[in-house]
Amino acid sequence: MSQIHPTAIVDSRARIGAGVSIGAYTIVDGDVEIGDNTSIGHHCVVTGHTKIGSDNRIYHFVSIGEANQDKKYRGEPTRLVIGDGNTIREFCSLNRGTVQDQGVTKVGNDNWLMAYVHVAHDCIVGNHTTIANCTQLAGHVRVGDWATLGGFTGVHQFVKIGAHVMCGVSSVVLMDVPPYVTCGGNPLAAVGVNSEGLKRRGYTQDQISNIKRAYKTLYRSGLTFAEAKAALLAEPSPEVAVLSSFLNESTRGIVR
């Protein structure tokens, strides 16, 4: 049975799963769907065409599914979709998408969004990411699985951040960051491979060695970007193929 605080306002059209908890003074509008065993804290607003999966922990004063902050937005019925098992801490804001993109903002599964994180319109956040306090994702940003963004990171619109990336505190990310890369500093620069993170996720020493060689090809060989991409295409390992695929899809250039 769901537990809805008597001061919460939940539209009768909202679809509320089993075991859902909704805190005091929280508002849930009619086009919202909330999956089983999700908890929502006090003083939250959940609005728009928003779907929240199961087993999420959403803390107090969070804004979910509000209209995007795009001046072109004219009230189109765009969406926000949040997966399962996420933790969303205090004062986060997640906006729904725009018709100029796919019309949906997506957050995957098992992510950890710390306090004051902003996920703007049309962002796609993968699974198992850690996005630290006060990090701001502008519109149309892509964040790959297992990426970690340090506190106060700012990500420019349309930037892609690859899987297993580690961005240092206060990073200003204006270009794409390839998978596996650790980056930091101001201006932002690649400083190595996220080896420790890869070990924690079960990558073998051989796989990590393949990634390190690919990193040297991309960043330390003196090759142009086009030459490095061509060289990496000749590498047979699946982990390097992930890197090559990302480089081929990059539209903003990469942090180098």
Tab-separated table of N, CA and C in Angstrom, residues 40-101:
chain	number	residue	atom	x	y	z
A	40	ILE	N	9.289	9.608	-2.438
A	40	ILE	CA	9.453	11.015	-2.793
A	40	ILE	C	9.302	11.831	-1.512
A	41	GLY	N	10.256	12.710	-1.269
A	41	GLY	CA	10.308	13.433	-0.005
A	41	GLY	C	9.307	14.568	0.094
A	42	HIS	N	9.564	15.462	1.031
A	42	HIS	CA	8.680	16.593	1.306
A	42	HIS	C	8.939	17.746	0.333
A	43	HIS	N	7.892	18.509	0.053
A	43	HIS	CA	8.005	19.764	-0.700
A	43	HIS	C	8.582	19.550	-2.111
A	44	CYS	N	8.262	18.451	-2.731
A	44	CYS	CA	8.681	18.205	-4.120
A	44	CYS	C	7.538	18.551	-5.071
A	45	VAL	N	7.897	18.812	-6.338
A	45	VAL	CA	6.905	18.987	-7.394
A	45	VAL	C	7.244	18.014	-8.513
A	46	VAL	N	6.273	17.159	-8.853
A	46	VAL	CA	6.429	16.194	-9.947
A	46	VAL	C	5.330	16.502	-10.950
A	47	THR	N	5.714	16.964	-12.124
A	47	THR	CA	4.735	17.495	-13.066
A	47	THR	C	5.076	17.051	-14.480
A	48	GLY	N	4.278	17.518	-15.452
A	48	GLY	CA	4.524	17.207	-16.850
A	48	GLY	C	4.245	15.743	-17.166
A	49	HIS	N	4.554	15.370	-18.408
A	49	HIS	CA	4.443	13.973	-18.816
A	49	HIS	C	5.703	13.262	-18.315
A	50	THR	N	5.635	12.795	-17.091
A	50	THR	CA	6.805	12.259	-16.396
A	50	THR	C	6.537	10.826	-15.972
A	51	LYS	N	7.508	9.963	-16.266
A	51	LYS	CA	7.437	8.566	-15.828
A	51	LYS	C	8.648	8.280	-14.947
A	52	ILE	N	8.391	7.843	-13.726
A	52	ILE	CA	9.435	7.484	-12.770
A	52	ILE	C	9.315	5.996	-12.496
A	53	GLY	N	10.428	5.264	-12.589
A	53	GLY	CA	10.406	3.824	-12.405
A	53	GLY	C	10.304	3.410	-10.948
A	54	SER	N	10.772	2.212	-10.677
A	54	SER	CA	10.653	1.602	-9.360
A	54	SER	C	11.898	1.822	-8.512
A	55	ASP	N	11.705	1.784	-7.199
A	55	ASP	CA	12.808	1.748	-6.227
A	55	ASP	C	13.710	2.971	-6.289
A	56	ASN	N	13.158	4.089	-6.661
A	56	ASN	CA	13.913	5.345	-6.626
A	56	ASN	C	13.775	6.006	-5.253
A	57	ARG	N	14.834	6.709	-4.838
A	57	ARG	CA	14.795	7.500	-3.604
A	57	ARG	C	14.984	8.965	-3.984
A	58	ILE	N	13.912	9.727	-3.880
A	58	ILE	CA	13.917	11.132	-4.258
A	58	ILE	C	13.731	11.946	-2.975
A	59	TYR	N	14.697	12.772	-2.670
A	59	TYR	CA	14.705	13.491	-1.401
A	59	TYR	C	13.868	14.779	-1.496
A	60	HIS	N	14.052	15.688	-0.562
A	60	HIS	CA	13.160	16.830	-0.405
A	60	HIS	C	13.498	17.972	-1.379
A	61	PHE	N	12.476	18.789	-1.691
A	61	PHE	CA	12.641	20.025	-2.458
A	61	PHE	C	13.177	19.765	-3.875
A	62	VAL	N	12.760	18.685	-4.481
A	62	VAL	CA	13.202	18.327	-5.836
A	62	VAL	C	12.122	18.725	-6.840
A	63	SER	N	12.559	19.245	-8.005
A	63	SER	CA	11.652	19.605	-9.096
A	63	SER	C	11.851	18.603	-10.241
A	64	ILE	N	10.796	17.865	-10.546
A	64	ILE	CA	10.887	16.806	-11.550
A	64	ILE	C	9.832	17.025	-12.627
A	65	GLY	N	10.293	17.079	-13.882
A	65	GLY	CA	9.375	17.159	-15.015
A	65	GLY	C	8.840	18.538	-15.322
A	66	GLU	N	9.465	19.559	-14.770
A	66	GLU	CA	9.014	20.925	-15.039
A	66	GLU	C	9.328	21.299	-16.491
A	67	ALA	N	8.621	22.317	-16.998
A	67	ALA	CA	8.879	22.805	-18.357
A	67	ALA	C	10.344	23.167	-18.512
A	68	ASN	N	10.880	22.878	-19.685
A	68	ASN	CA	12.297	23.140	-19.936
A	68	ASN	C	12.569	24.637	-20.017
A	69	GLN	N	13.844	24.971	-19.924
A	69	GLN	CA	14.284	26.369	-19.949
A	69	GLN	C	14.830	26.736	-21.338
A	70	ASP	N	14.103	26.339	-22.352
A	70	ASP	CA	14.449	26.643	-23.739
A	70	ASP	C	13.462	27.702	-24.242
A	71	LYS	N	13.978	28.819	-24.747
A	71	LYS	CA	13.103	29.901	-25.192
A	71	LYS	C	12.211	29.495	-26.356
A	72	LYS	N	12.564	28.421	-27.057
A	72	LYS	CA	11.741	27.967	-28.178
A	72	LYS	C	10.547	27.141	-27.707
A	73	TYR	N	10.510	26.779	-26.449
A	73	TYR	CA	9.459	25.890	-25.952
A	73	TYR	C	8.115	26.610	-25.963
A	74	ARG	N	7.107	25.940	-26.515
A	74	ARG	CA	5.766	26.510	-26.629
A	74	ARG	C	4.716	25.623	-25.966
A	75	GLY	N	5.139	24.869	-24.965
A	75	GLY	CA	4.177	24.055	-24.221
A	75	GLY	C	3.880	22.703	-24.836
A	76	GLU	N	4.686	22.242	-25.795
A	76	GLU	CA	4.455	20.935	-26.394
A	76	GLU	C	4.522	19.835	-25.315
A	77	PRO	N	3.785	18.738	-25.495
A	77	PRO	CA	3.727	17.680	-24.470
A	77	PRO	C	4.965	16.777	-24.506
A	78	THR	N	6.094	17.328	-24.175
A	78	THR	CA	7.327	16.551	-24.131
A	78	THR	C	7.437	15.826	-22.790
A	79	ARG	N	8.464	14.975	-22.648
A	79	ARG	CA	8.467	14.025	-21.545
A	79	ARG	C	9.779	14.028	-20.764
A	80	LEU	N	9.688	13.445	-19.567
A	80	LEU	CA	10.844	13.080	-18.754
A	80	LEU	C	10.650	11.631	-18.331
A	81	VAL	N	11.681	10.815	-18.526
A	81	VAL	CA	11.620	9.402	-18.140
A	81	VAL	C	12.798	9.106	-17.219
A	82	ILE	N	12.503	8.608	-16.036
A	82	ILE	CA	13.502	8.223	-15.048
A	82	ILE	C	13.373	6.726	-14.811
A	83	GLY	N	14.493	6.015	-14.816
A	83	GLY	CA	14.480	4.570	-14.671
A	83	GLY	C	14.309	4.109	-13.235
A	84	ASP	N	14.992	3.026	-12.883
A	84	ASP	CA	14.834	2.370	-11.589
A	84	ASP	C	16.071	2.562	-10.707
A	85	GLY	N	15.853	2.547	-9.405
A	85	GLY	CA	16.950	2.474	-8.454
A	85	GLY	C	17.830	3.696	-8.361
A	86	ASN	N	17.323	4.846	-8.755
A	86	ASN	CA	18.118	6.075	-8.694
A	86	ASN	C	17.987	6.745	-7.326
A	87	THR	N	19.034	7.467	-6.947
A	87	THR	CA	19.001	8.334	-5.778
A	87	THR	C	19.130	9.772	-6.260
A	88	ILE	N	18.152	10.608	-5.929
A	88	ILE	CA	18.117	12.006	-6.359
A	88	ILE	C	18.010	12.855	-5.099
A	89	ARG	N	19.068	13.585	-4.798
A	89	ARG	CA	19.135	14.288	-3.525
A	89	ARG	C	18.481	15.672	-3.589
A	90	GLU	N	18.607	16.416	-2.489
A	90	GLU	CA	17.847	17.644	-2.297
A	90	GLU	C	18.130	18.698	-3.375
A	91	PHE	N	17.065	19.395	-3.761
A	91	PHE	CA	17.121	20.568	-4.642
A	91	PHE	C	17.600	20.256	-6.063
A	92	CYS	N	17.537	19.002	-6.477
A	92	CYS	CA	17.816	18.702	-7.885
A	92	CYS	C	16.653	19.162	-8.756
A	93	SER	N	16.945	19.449	-10.020
A	93	SER	CA	15.904	19.799	-10.984
A	93	SER	C	16.146	19.034	-12.274
A	94	LEU	N	15.087	18.385	-12.772
A	94	LEU	CA	15.154	17.598	-13.997
A	94	LEU	C	14.022	18.055	-14.893
A	95	ASN	N	14.365	18.624	-16.061
A	95	ASN	CA	13.367	19.196	-16.971
A	95	ASN	C	13.024	18.231	-18.094
A	96	ARG	N	11.822	18.377	-18.608
A	96	ARG	CA	11.421	17.541	-19.731
A	96	ARG	C	11.995	18.080	-21.049
A	97	GLY	N	11.881	17.284	-22.128
A	97	GLY	CA	12.578	17.561	-23.380
A	97	GLY	C	11.931	18.624	-24.243
A	98	THR	N	12.439	18.723	-25.480
A	98	THR	CA	11.917	19.666	-26.471
A	98	THR	C	11.641	18.931	-27.770
A	99	VAL	N	10.759	19.510	-28.578
A	99	VAL	CA	10.462	18.910	-29.877
A	99	VAL	C	11.602	19.118	-30.866
A	100	GLN	N	12.531	19.997	-30.560
A	100	GLN	CA	13.686	20.179	-31.431
A	100	GLN	C	14.639	18.975	-31.366
A	101	ASP	N	14.515	18.154	-30.309
A	101	ASP	CA	15.307	16.935	-30.186
A	101	ASP	C	14.333	15.763	-30.244
